[in-house]
mmCIF file with all atom_site columns, C-alpha atoms in Angstrom:
data_model
loop_
_atom_site.group_PDB
_atom_site.id
_atom_site.type_symbol
_atom_site.label_atom_id
_atom_site.label_alt_id
_atom_site.label_comp_id
_atom_site.label_asym_id
_atom_site.label_entity_id
_atom_site.label_seq_id
_atom_site.pdbx_PDB_ins_code
_atom_site.Cartn_x
_atom_site.Cartn_y
_atom_site.Cartn_z
_atom_site.occupancy
_atom_site.B_iso_or_equiv
_atom_site.pdbx_formal_charge
_atom_site.auth_seq_id
_atom_site.auth_comp_id
_atom_site.auth_asym_id
_atom_site.auth_atom_id
_atom_site.pdbx_PDB_model_num
ATOM 1   C CA . MET K 1 1   ? 0.073   -0.080  -0.095  1.00 79.00 ? 1   MET K CA 1
ATOM 2   C CA . VAL K 1 2   ? 2.889   2.280   0.737   1.00 82.00 ? 2   VAL K CA 1
ATOM 3   C CA . LEU K 1 3   ? 4.560   1.474   -2.492  1.00 82.00 ? 3   LEU K CA 1
ATOM 4   C CA . GLY K 1 4   ? 1.299   2.347   -4.343  1.00 84.00 ? 4   GLY K CA 1
ATOM 5   C CA . ALA K 1 5   ? 0.877   5.723   -2.473  1.00 85.00 ? 5   ALA K CA 1
ATOM 6   C CA . LEU K 1 6   ? 4.444   6.373   -3.630  1.00 87.00 ? 6   LEU K CA 1
ATOM 7   C CA . VAL K 1 7   ? 3.487   5.610   -7.155  1.00 85.00 ? 7   VAL K CA 1
ATOM 8   C CA . GLY K 1 8   ? 0.573   7.957   -7.146  1.00 86.00 ? 8   GLY K CA 1
ATOM 9   C CA . ASN K 1 9   ? 2.568   10.740  -5.892  1.00 82.00 ? 9   ASN K CA 1
ATOM 10  C CA . ILE K 1 10  ? 5.017   10.420  -8.366  1.00 89.00 ? 10  ILE K CA 1
ATOM 11  C CA . TYR K 1 11  ? 2.346   10.485  -11.214 1.00 83.00 ? 11  TYR K CA 1
ATOM 12  C CA . PHE K 1 12  ? 0.810   13.691  -9.337  1.00 86.00 ? 12  PHE K CA 1
ATOM 13  C CA . LYS K 1 13  ? 4.177   15.343  -9.443  1.00 88.00 ? 13  LYS K CA 1
ATOM 14  C CA . PHE K 1 14  ? 4.767   14.763  -12.829 1.00 89.00 ? 14  PHE K CA 1
ATOM 15  C CA . PHE K 1 15  ? 1.305   16.185  -13.621 1.00 87.00 ? 15  PHE K CA 1
ATOM 16  C CA . GLU K 1 16  ? 1.718   18.871  -11.390 1.00 87.00 ? 16  GLU K CA 1
ATOM 17  C CA . MET K 1 17  ? 5.009   19.685  -13.197 1.00 89.00 ? 17  MET K CA 1
ATOM 18  C CA . SER K 1 18  ? 3.593   19.587  -16.573 1.00 88.00 ? 18  SER K CA 1
ATOM 19  C CA . GLY K 1 19  ? 1.048   22.233  -15.256 1.00 85.00 ? 19  GLY K CA 1
ATOM 20  C CA . VAL K 1 20  ? -2.146  19.944  -15.521 1.00 84.00 ? 20  VAL K CA 1
ATOM 21  C CA . LEU K 1 21  ? -2.921  19.519  -12.272 1.00 80.00 ? 21  LEU K CA 1
ATOM 22  C CA . THR K 1 22  ? -3.041  21.405  -8.815  1.00 79.00 ? 22  THR K CA 1
ATOM 23  C CA . SER K 1 23  ? -2.395  20.090  -5.430  1.00 79.00 ? 23  SER K CA 1
ATOM 24  C CA . PRO K 1 24  ? -5.942  19.552  -4.005  1.00 84.00 ? 24  PRO K CA 1
ATOM 25  C CA . TYR K 1 25  ? -5.669  16.133  -6.282  1.00 83.00 ? 25  TYR K CA 1
ATOM 26  C CA . LEU K 1 26  ? -2.660  14.796  -4.654  1.00 86.00 ? 26  LEU K CA 1
ATOM 27  C CA . ALA K 1 27  ? -4.841  12.666  -2.418  1.00 87.00 ? 27  ALA K CA 1
ATOM 28  C CA . ASN K 1 28  ? -6.920  11.395  -4.922  1.00 87.00 ? 28  ASN K CA 1
ATOM 29  C CA . PHE K 1 29  ? -3.674  10.119  -6.831  1.00 88.00 ? 29  PHE K CA 1
ATOM 30  C CA . VAL K 1 30  ? -2.430  8.597   -3.679  1.00 91.00 ? 30  VAL K CA 1
ATOM 31  C CA . ILE K 1 31  ? -5.713  6.547   -3.402  1.00 91.00 ? 31  ILE K CA 1
ATOM 32  C CA . LEU K 1 32  ? -5.709  5.575   -6.842  1.00 92.00 ? 32  LEU K CA 1
ATOM 33  C CA . GLY K 1 33  ? -2.017  4.582   -6.992  1.00 92.00 ? 33  GLY K CA 1
ATOM 34  C CA . MET K 1 34  ? -2.452  2.407   -3.784  1.00 92.00 ? 34  MET K CA 1
ATOM 35  C CA . ALA K 1 35  ? -5.538  0.328   -5.469  1.00 92.00 ? 35  ALA K CA 1
ATOM 36  C CA . ALA K 1 36  ? -3.303  0.103   -8.883  1.00 91.00 ? 36  ALA K CA 1
ATOM 37  C CA . VAL K 1 37  ? -0.270  -1.484  -7.308  1.00 91.00 ? 37  VAL K CA 1
ATOM 38  C CA . LEU K 1 38  ? -2.352  -3.788  -5.024  1.00 91.00 ? 38  LEU K CA 1
ATOM 39  C CA . THR K 1 39  ? -4.397  -5.103  -7.659  1.00 91.00 ? 39  THR K CA 1
ATOM 40  C CA . SER K 1 40  ? -1.137  -5.682  -9.901  1.00 90.00 ? 40  SER K CA 1
ATOM 41  C CA . VAL K 1 41  ? 0.716   -7.478  -7.059  1.00 89.00 ? 41  VAL K CA 1
ATOM 42  C CA . ILE K 1 42  ? -2.621  -9.689  -5.699  1.00 88.00 ? 42  ILE K CA 1
ATOM 43  C CA . ARG K 1 43  ? -4.244  -9.671  -9.071  1.00 88.00 ? 43  ARG K CA 1
ATOM 44  C CA . ALA K 1 44  ? -7.571  -9.034  -7.312  1.00 89.00 ? 44  ALA K CA 1
ATOM 45  C CA . PRO K 1 45  ? -9.001  -5.988  -8.378  1.00 91.00 ? 45  PRO K CA 1
ATOM 46  C CA . ILE K 1 46  ? -12.589 -6.165  -6.235  1.00 92.00 ? 46  ILE K CA 1
ATOM 47  C CA . LEU K 1 47  ? -10.732 -6.903  -3.104  1.00 91.00 ? 47  LEU K CA 1
ATOM 48  C CA . SER K 1 48  ? -8.115  -4.036  -3.995  1.00 91.00 ? 48  SER K CA 1
ATOM 49  C CA . ILE K 1 49  ? -11.172 -1.553  -4.634  1.00 92.00 ? 49  ILE K CA 1
ATOM 50  C CA . LEU K 1 50  ? -12.865 -2.959  -1.131  1.00 92.00 ? 50  LEU K CA 1
ATOM 51  C CA . LEU K 1 51  ? -9.786  -2.401  0.454   1.00 91.00 ? 51  LEU K CA 1
ATOM 52  C CA . VAL K 1 52  ? -8.949  1.024   -0.491  1.00 92.00 ? 52  VAL K CA 1
ATOM 53  C CA . THR K 1 53  ? -12.595 2.261   -0.060  1.00 91.00 ? 53  THR K CA 1
ATOM 54  C CA . GLU K 1 54  ? -12.625 0.816   3.379   1.00 92.00 ? 54  GLU K CA 1
ATOM 55  C CA . MET K 1 55  ? -9.272  2.771   4.025   1.00 89.00 ? 55  MET K CA 1
ATOM 56  C CA . THR K 1 56  ? -10.634 6.019   2.720   1.00 88.00 ? 56  THR K CA 1
ATOM 57  C CA . GLY K 1 57  ? -13.890 5.703   4.661   1.00 89.00 ? 57  GLY K CA 1
ATOM 58  C CA . SER K 1 58  ? -15.638 7.022   1.534   1.00 87.00 ? 58  SER K CA 1
ATOM 59  C CA . PHE K 1 59  ? -17.523 5.785   -1.510  1.00 90.00 ? 59  PHE K CA 1
ATOM 60  C CA . SER K 1 60  ? -16.614 8.990   -3.585  1.00 89.00 ? 60  SER K CA 1
ATOM 61  C CA . HIS K 1 61  ? -13.649 7.404   -5.100  1.00 88.00 ? 61  HIS K CA 1
ATOM 62  C CA . LEU K 1 62  ? -15.325 4.185   -6.131  1.00 90.00 ? 62  LEU K CA 1
ATOM 63  C CA . LEU K 1 63  ? -15.757 4.822   -10.118 1.00 93.00 ? 63  LEU K CA 1
ATOM 64  C CA . SER K 1 64  ? -12.299 5.942   -10.254 1.00 91.00 ? 64  SER K CA 1
ATOM 65  C CA . LEU K 1 65  ? -10.877 3.062   -8.171  1.00 92.00 ? 65  LEU K CA 1
ATOM 66  C CA . SER K 1 66  ? -12.782 0.581   -10.336 1.00 93.00 ? 66  SER K CA 1
ATOM 67  C CA . ILE K 1 67  ? -11.212 2.141   -13.485 1.00 94.00 ? 67  ILE K CA 1
ATOM 68  C CA . VAL K 1 68  ? -7.865  2.405   -12.312 1.00 93.00 ? 68  VAL K CA 1
ATOM 69  C CA . SER K 1 69  ? -8.145  -1.489  -10.680 1.00 93.00 ? 69  SER K CA 1
ATOM 70  C CA . ILE K 1 70  ? -9.421  -2.992  -14.009 1.00 94.00 ? 70  ILE K CA 1
ATOM 71  C CA . ILE K 1 71  ? -6.578  -1.149  -15.913 1.00 94.00 ? 71  ILE K CA 1
ATOM 72  C CA . SER K 1 72  ? -3.950  -2.212  -13.664 1.00 92.00 ? 72  SER K CA 1
ATOM 73  C CA . TYR K 1 73  ? -5.268  -5.861  -13.727 1.00 92.00 ? 73  TYR K CA 1
ATOM 74  C CA . LEU K 1 74  ? -5.343  -5.964  -17.548 1.00 94.00 ? 74  LEU K CA 1
ATOM 75  C CA . ILE K 1 75  ? -1.682  -4.460  -17.631 1.00 92.00 ? 75  ILE K CA 1
ATOM 76  C CA . SER K 1 76  ? -0.177  -6.981  -15.434 1.00 90.00 ? 76  SER K CA 1
ATOM 77  C CA . ASN K 1 77  ? -1.940  -9.757  -17.154 1.00 89.00 ? 77  ASN K CA 1
ATOM 78  C CA . LEU K 1 78  ? -0.552  -8.302  -20.475 1.00 93.00 ? 78  LEU K CA 1
ATOM 79  C CA . LEU K 1 79  ? 2.931   -8.215  -19.093 1.00 91.00 ? 79  LEU K CA 1
ATOM 80  C CA . LYS K 1 80  ? 2.382   -11.856 -17.437 1.00 87.00 ? 80  LYS K CA 1
ATOM 81  C CA . ALA K 1 81  ? 3.390   -10.779 -14.301 1.00 83.00 ? 81  ALA K CA 1
ATOM 82  C CA . LYS K 1 82  ? 2.688   -13.613 -11.921 1.00 83.00 ? 82  LYS K CA 1
ATOM 83  C CA . PRO K 1 83  ? 0.359   -12.734 -8.657  1.00 85.00 ? 83  PRO K CA 1
ATOM 84  C CA . ILE K 1 84  ? 2.512   -12.386 -5.367  1.00 83.00 ? 84  ILE K CA 1
ATOM 85  C CA . TYR K 1 85  ? 0.391   -15.290 -3.756  1.00 82.00 ? 85  TYR K CA 1
ATOM 86  C CA . ASP K 1 86  ? 0.887   -17.560 -6.562  1.00 82.00 ? 86  ASP K CA 1
ATOM 87  C CA . SER K 1 87  ? 4.653   -17.236 -6.428  1.00 82.00 ? 87  SER K CA 1
ATOM 88  C CA . LEU K 1 88  ? 4.674   -17.780 -2.722  1.00 80.00 ? 88  LEU K CA 1
ATOM 89  C CA . LEU K 1 89  ? 2.318   -20.645 -3.091  1.00 80.00 ? 89  LEU K CA 1
ATOM 90  C CA . HIS K 1 90  ? 4.830   -22.177 -5.796  1.00 79.00 ? 90  HIS K CA 1
ATOM 91  C CA . ARG K 1 91  ? 7.779   -21.561 -3.639  1.00 79.00 ? 91  ARG K CA 1
ATOM 92  C CA . MET K 1 92  ? 6.021   -23.098 -0.551  1.00 77.00 ? 92  MET K CA 1
ATOM 93  C CA . ILE K 1 93  ? 5.152   -26.138 -2.625  1.00 75.00 ? 93  ILE K CA 1
ATOM 94  C CA . LYS K 1 94  ? 8.678   -26.335 -4.083  1.00 74.00 ? 94  LYS K CA 1
ATOM 95  C CA . LYS K 1 95  ? 10.019  -26.468 -0.538  1.00 72.00 ? 95  LYS K CA 1
ATOM 96  C CA . SER K 1 96  ? 7.452   -28.856 0.744   1.00 67.00 ? 96  SER K CA 1
ATOM 97  C CA . LYS K 1 97  ? 8.486   -31.384 -2.130  1.00 64.00 ? 97  LYS K CA 1
ATOM 98  C CA . LYS K 1 98  ? 12.053  -31.247 -0.896  1.00 65.00 ? 98  LYS K CA 1
ATOM 99  C CA . GLN K 1 99  ? 11.128  -31.804 2.781   1.00 61.00 ? 99  GLN K CA 1
ATOM 100 C CA . VAL K 1 100 ? 8.849   -34.533 1.996   1.00 58.00 ? 100 VAL K CA 1
ATOM 101 C CA . LEU K 1 101 ? 11.803  -36.306 -0.144  1.00 58.00 ? 101 LEU K CA 1
ATOM 102 C CA . THR K 1 102 ? 13.977  -35.547 2.918   1.00 60.00 ? 102 THR K CA 1
ATOM 103 C CA . GLU K 1 103 ? 11.409  -37.255 5.370   1.00 59.00 ? 103 GLU K CA 1
ATOM 104 C CA . ILE K 1 104 ? 11.182  -40.063 2.835   1.00 60.00 ? 104 ILE K CA 1
ATOM 105 C CA . GLU K 1 105 ? 14.868  -40.648 2.768   1.00 63.00 ? 105 GLU K CA 1
ATOM 106 C CA . ASN K 1 106 ? 15.006  -40.366 6.835   1.00 71.00 ? 106 ASN K CA 1
ATOM 107 C CA . LYS K 1 107 ? 12.015  -43.133 7.054   1.00 78.00 ? 107 LYS K CA 1
ATOM 108 C CA . LYS K 1 108 ? 13.455  -45.993 8.893   1.00 80.00 ? 108 LYS K CA 1
ATOM 109 C CA . THR K 1 109 ? 13.073  -49.183 7.271   1.00 82.00 ? 109 THR K CA 1
ATOM 110 C CA . LEU K 1 110 ? 13.717  -52.715 8.583   1.00 84.00 ? 110 LEU K CA 1
ATOM 111 C CA . TYR K 1 111 ? 16.233  -55.402 6.964   1.00 82.00 ? 111 TYR K CA 1
ATOM 112 C CA . SER K 1 112 ? 16.907  -58.849 8.005   1.00 86.00 ? 112 SER K CA 1
ATOM 113 C CA . VAL K 1 113 ? 19.609  -61.125 7.122   1.00 86.00 ? 113 VAL K CA 1
ATOM 114 C CA . LYS K 1 114 ? 20.378  -64.837 7.705   1.00 88.00 ? 114 LYS K CA 1
ATOM 115 C CA . VAL K 1 115 ? 23.932  -65.557 9.001   1.00 87.00 ? 115 VAL K CA 1
ATOM 116 C CA . ALA K 1 116 ? 25.809  -68.030 6.788   1.00 85.00 ? 116 ALA K CA 1
ATOM 117 C CA . VAL K 1 117 ? 27.862  -70.902 8.344   1.00 85.00 ? 117 VAL K CA 1
ATOM 118 C CA . THR K 1 118 ? 30.820  -69.369 6.371   1.00 84.00 ? 118 THR K CA 1
ATOM 119 C CA . SER K 1 119 ? 30.193  -65.679 7.450   1.00 83.00 ? 119 SER K CA 1
ATOM 120 C CA . LYS K 1 120 ? 32.979  -63.804 8.973   1.00 82.00 ? 120 LYS K CA 1
ATOM 121 C CA . PHE K 1 121 ? 30.616  -62.326 11.614  1.00 83.00 ? 121 PHE K CA 1
ATOM 122 C CA . ALA K 1 122 ? 29.578  -65.931 12.944  1.00 86.00 ? 122 ALA K CA 1
ATOM 123 C CA . GLY K 1 123 ? 30.833  -66.567 16.360  1.00 89.00 ? 123 GLY K CA 1
ATOM 124 C CA . LYS K 1 124 ? 31.720  -63.020 17.136  1.00 89.00 ? 124 LYS K CA 1
ATOM 125 C CA . LYS K 1 125 ? 30.304  -60.983 19.590  1.00 90.00 ? 125 LYS K CA 1
ATOM 126 C CA . ILE K 1 126 ? 28.305  -57.522 18.300  1.00 88.00 ? 126 ILE K CA 1
ATOM 127 C CA . LYS K 1 127 ? 30.879  -55.220 19.961  1.00 88.00 ? 127 LYS K CA 1
ATOM 128 C CA . GLU K 1 128 ? 33.741  -56.939 17.695  1.00 87.00 ? 128 GLU K CA 1
ATOM 129 C CA . LEU K 1 129 ? 31.957  -55.804 14.779  1.00 84.00 ? 129 LEU K CA 1
ATOM 130 C CA . ASP K 1 130 ? 32.724  -52.717 12.723  1.00 81.00 ? 130 ASP K CA 1
ATOM 131 C CA . ILE K 1 131 ? 28.869  -51.816 12.077  1.00 83.00 ? 131 ILE K CA 1
ATOM 132 C CA . PRO K 1 132 ? 28.469  -48.559 10.362  1.00 82.00 ? 132 PRO K CA 1
ATOM 133 C CA . MET K 1 133 ? 26.792  -45.921 12.634  1.00 82.00 ? 133 MET K CA 1
ATOM 134 C CA . GLU K 1 134 ? 24.048  -45.538 10.413  1.00 81.00 ? 134 GLU K CA 1
ATOM 135 C CA . LEU K 1 135 ? 22.692  -49.148 11.139  1.00 84.00 ? 135 LEU K CA 1
ATOM 136 C CA . LEU K 1 136 ? 21.007  -51.008 14.127  1.00 85.00 ? 136 LEU K CA 1
ATOM 137 C CA . ILE K 1 137 ? 20.590  -54.290 15.050  1.00 88.00 ? 137 ILE K CA 1
ATOM 138 C CA . ILE K 1 138 ? 17.619  -54.381 17.055  1.00 88.00 ? 138 ILE K CA 1
ATOM 139 C CA . SER K 1 139 ? 16.575  -57.963 17.528  1.00 91.00 ? 139 SER K CA 1
ATOM 140 C CA . ILE K 1 140 ? 18.515  -61.502 16.527  1.00 92.00 ? 140 ILE K CA 1
ATOM 141 C CA . GLU K 1 141 ? 16.182  -64.487 15.903  1.00 93.00 ? 141 GLU K CA 1
ATOM 142 C CA . ARG K 1 142 ? 17.788  -67.626 16.944  1.00 92.00 ? 142 ARG K CA 1
ATOM 143 C CA . HIS K 1 143 ? 15.846  -71.361 17.042  1.00 91.00 ? 143 HIS K CA 1
ATOM 144 C CA . GLY K 1 144 ? 12.550  -69.361 17.039  1.00 88.00 ? 144 GLY K CA 1
ATOM 145 C CA . GLU K 1 145 ? 13.231  -67.115 20.010  1.00 91.00 ? 145 GLU K CA 1
ATOM 146 C CA . GLU K 1 146 ? 13.789  -63.434 19.568  1.00 90.00 ? 146 GLU K CA 1
ATOM 147 C CA . LEU K 1 147 ? 16.892  -62.172 21.461  1.00 89.00 ? 147 LEU K CA 1
ATOM 148 C CA . ILE K 1 148 ? 17.615  -58.419 22.436  1.00 90.00 ? 148 ILE K CA 1
ATOM 149 C CA . PRO K 1 149 ? 21.125  -57.619 21.369  1.00 90.00 ? 149 PRO K CA 1
ATOM 150 C CA . ARG K 1 150 ? 23.575  -56.438 23.468  1.00 88.00 ? 150 ARG K CA 1
ATOM 151 C CA . GLY K 1 151 ? 27.471  -55.917 23.010  1.00 88.00 ? 151 GLY K CA 1
ATOM 152 C CA . GLU K 1 152 ? 28.359  -59.387 24.323  1.00 91.00 ? 152 GLU K CA 1
ATOM 153 C CA . THR K 1 153 ? 25.811  -61.184 22.178  1.00 91.00 ? 153 THR K CA 1
ATOM 154 C CA . LYS K 1 154 ? 27.329  -63.642 20.064  1.00 91.00 ? 154 LYS K CA 1
ATOM 155 C CA . ILE K 1 155 ? 26.213  -63.940 16.552  1.00 91.00 ? 155 ILE K CA 1
ATOM 156 C CA . MET K 1 156 ? 25.607  -67.727 15.508  1.00 91.00 ? 156 MET K CA 1
ATOM 157 C CA . PRO K 1 157 ? 25.457  -69.244 12.038  1.00 90.00 ? 157 PRO K CA 1
ATOM 158 C CA . GLY K 1 158 ? 21.615  -69.519 11.170  1.00 90.00 ? 158 GLY K CA 1
ATOM 159 C CA . ASP K 1 159 ? 20.879  -66.355 13.061  1.00 91.00 ? 159 ASP K CA 1
ATOM 160 C CA . THR K 1 160 ? 18.625  -63.787 11.621  1.00 90.00 ? 160 THR K CA 1
ATOM 161 C CA . LEU K 1 161 ? 19.601  -60.141 12.305  1.00 90.00 ? 161 LEU K CA 1
ATOM 162 C CA . ASN K 1 162 ? 16.973  -57.627 12.288  1.00 89.00 ? 162 ASN K CA 1
ATOM 163 C CA . ILE K 1 163 ? 18.525  -54.361 11.500  1.00 87.00 ? 163 ILE K CA 1
ATOM 164 C CA . THR K 1 164 ? 16.834  -50.904 11.120  1.00 85.00 ? 164 THR K CA 1
ATOM 165 C CA . THR K 1 165 ? 18.065  -47.947 9.188   1.00 85.00 ? 165 THR K CA 1
ATOM 166 C CA . THR K 1 166 ? 16.974  -45.326 7.156   1.00 83.00 ? 166 THR K CA 1
ATOM 167 C CA . LEU K 1 167 ? 15.723  -45.885 3.384   1.00 79.00 ? 167 LEU K CA 1
ATOM 168 C CA . HIS K 1 168 ? 18.758  -43.402 2.700   1.00 78.00 ? 168 HIS K CA 1
ATOM 169 C CA . ASP K 1 169 ? 21.235  -45.709 4.076   1.00 81.00 ? 169 ASP K CA 1
ATOM 170 C CA . LEU K 1 170 ? 19.605  -48.966 3.095   1.00 80.00 ? 170 LEU K CA 1
ATOM 171 C CA . MET K 1 171 ? 22.268  -49.827 0.448   1.00 81.00 ? 171 MET K CA 1
ATOM 172 C CA . LYS K 1 172 ? 25.084  -49.397 2.832   1.00 80.00 ? 172 LYS K CA 1
ATOM 173 C CA . CYS K 1 173 ? 23.280  -51.633 5.118   1.00 79.00 ? 173 CYS K CA 1
ATOM 174 C CA . LYS K 1 174 ? 22.954  -54.191 2.249   1.00 81.00 ? 174 LYS K CA 1
ATOM 175 C CA . LYS K 1 175 ? 26.578  -53.773 0.935   1.00 80.00 ? 175 LYS K CA 1
ATOM 176 C CA . PHE K 1 176 ? 28.035  -54.266 4.614   1.00 79.00 ? 176 PHE K CA 1
ATOM 177 C CA . PHE K 1 177 ? 26.013  -57.790 4.972   1.00 75.00 ? 177 PHE K CA 1
ATOM 178 C CA . ASN K 1 178 ? 25.901  -59.041 1.806   1.00 73.00 ? 178 ASN K CA 1
ATOM 179 C CA . ASP K 1 179 ? 29.814  -58.958 1.716   1.00 58.00 ? 179 ASP K CA 1
ATOM 180 C CA . SER K 1 180 ? 29.875  -61.667 4.525   1.00 51.00 ? 180 SER K CA 1
ATOM 181 C CA . LEU K 1 181 ? 26.161  -62.760 5.131   1.00 48.00 ? 181 LEU K CA 1
ATOM 182 C CA . SER K 1 182 ? 23.596  -64.540 2.779   1.00 44.00 ? 182 SER K CA 1
ATOM 183 C CA . GLU K 1 183 ? 20.493  -62.127 2.442   1.00 41.00 ? 183 GLU K CA 1
ATOM 184 C CA . HIS K 1 184 ? 17.188  -63.545 3.823   1.00 40.00 ? 184 HIS K CA 1
#
């Protein structure tokens, strides 16, 4: 609105310097400038007319506000200027898509592997393994029982390790365990 008032003032000064208008019309140009800039920015001429009419507290400018708002709307359409709220919405959607992709990548997944007899992990304690920080062994299935692993828990051939990781790190998990275990 301030920018519109400034634009109206500049137009008035131009007409005043050319000798076409005198100073009593300054307020009219300020009001019309506010409506014109608001209409071109938000691309809502009726809303602009109503807001400026409410701000002035008078219906005396209603016809001139309507004409200026419609002209401003048409010019901004011809110039293919995007409305500010559309631009903000597209920016928010783009940011939201990035956030959703990040959330999907950070979503937890469960991966199970069966320890082979020939595995280099067979017979070792969990604390002796060089497990990447992104992976967490949450349980071990052994002979139909589920064990909660601790650092001292030995991994035995035939055990099924249940590992949790993010979708982003799933390939790292598969690579780490496929080098020495058979996938379940």
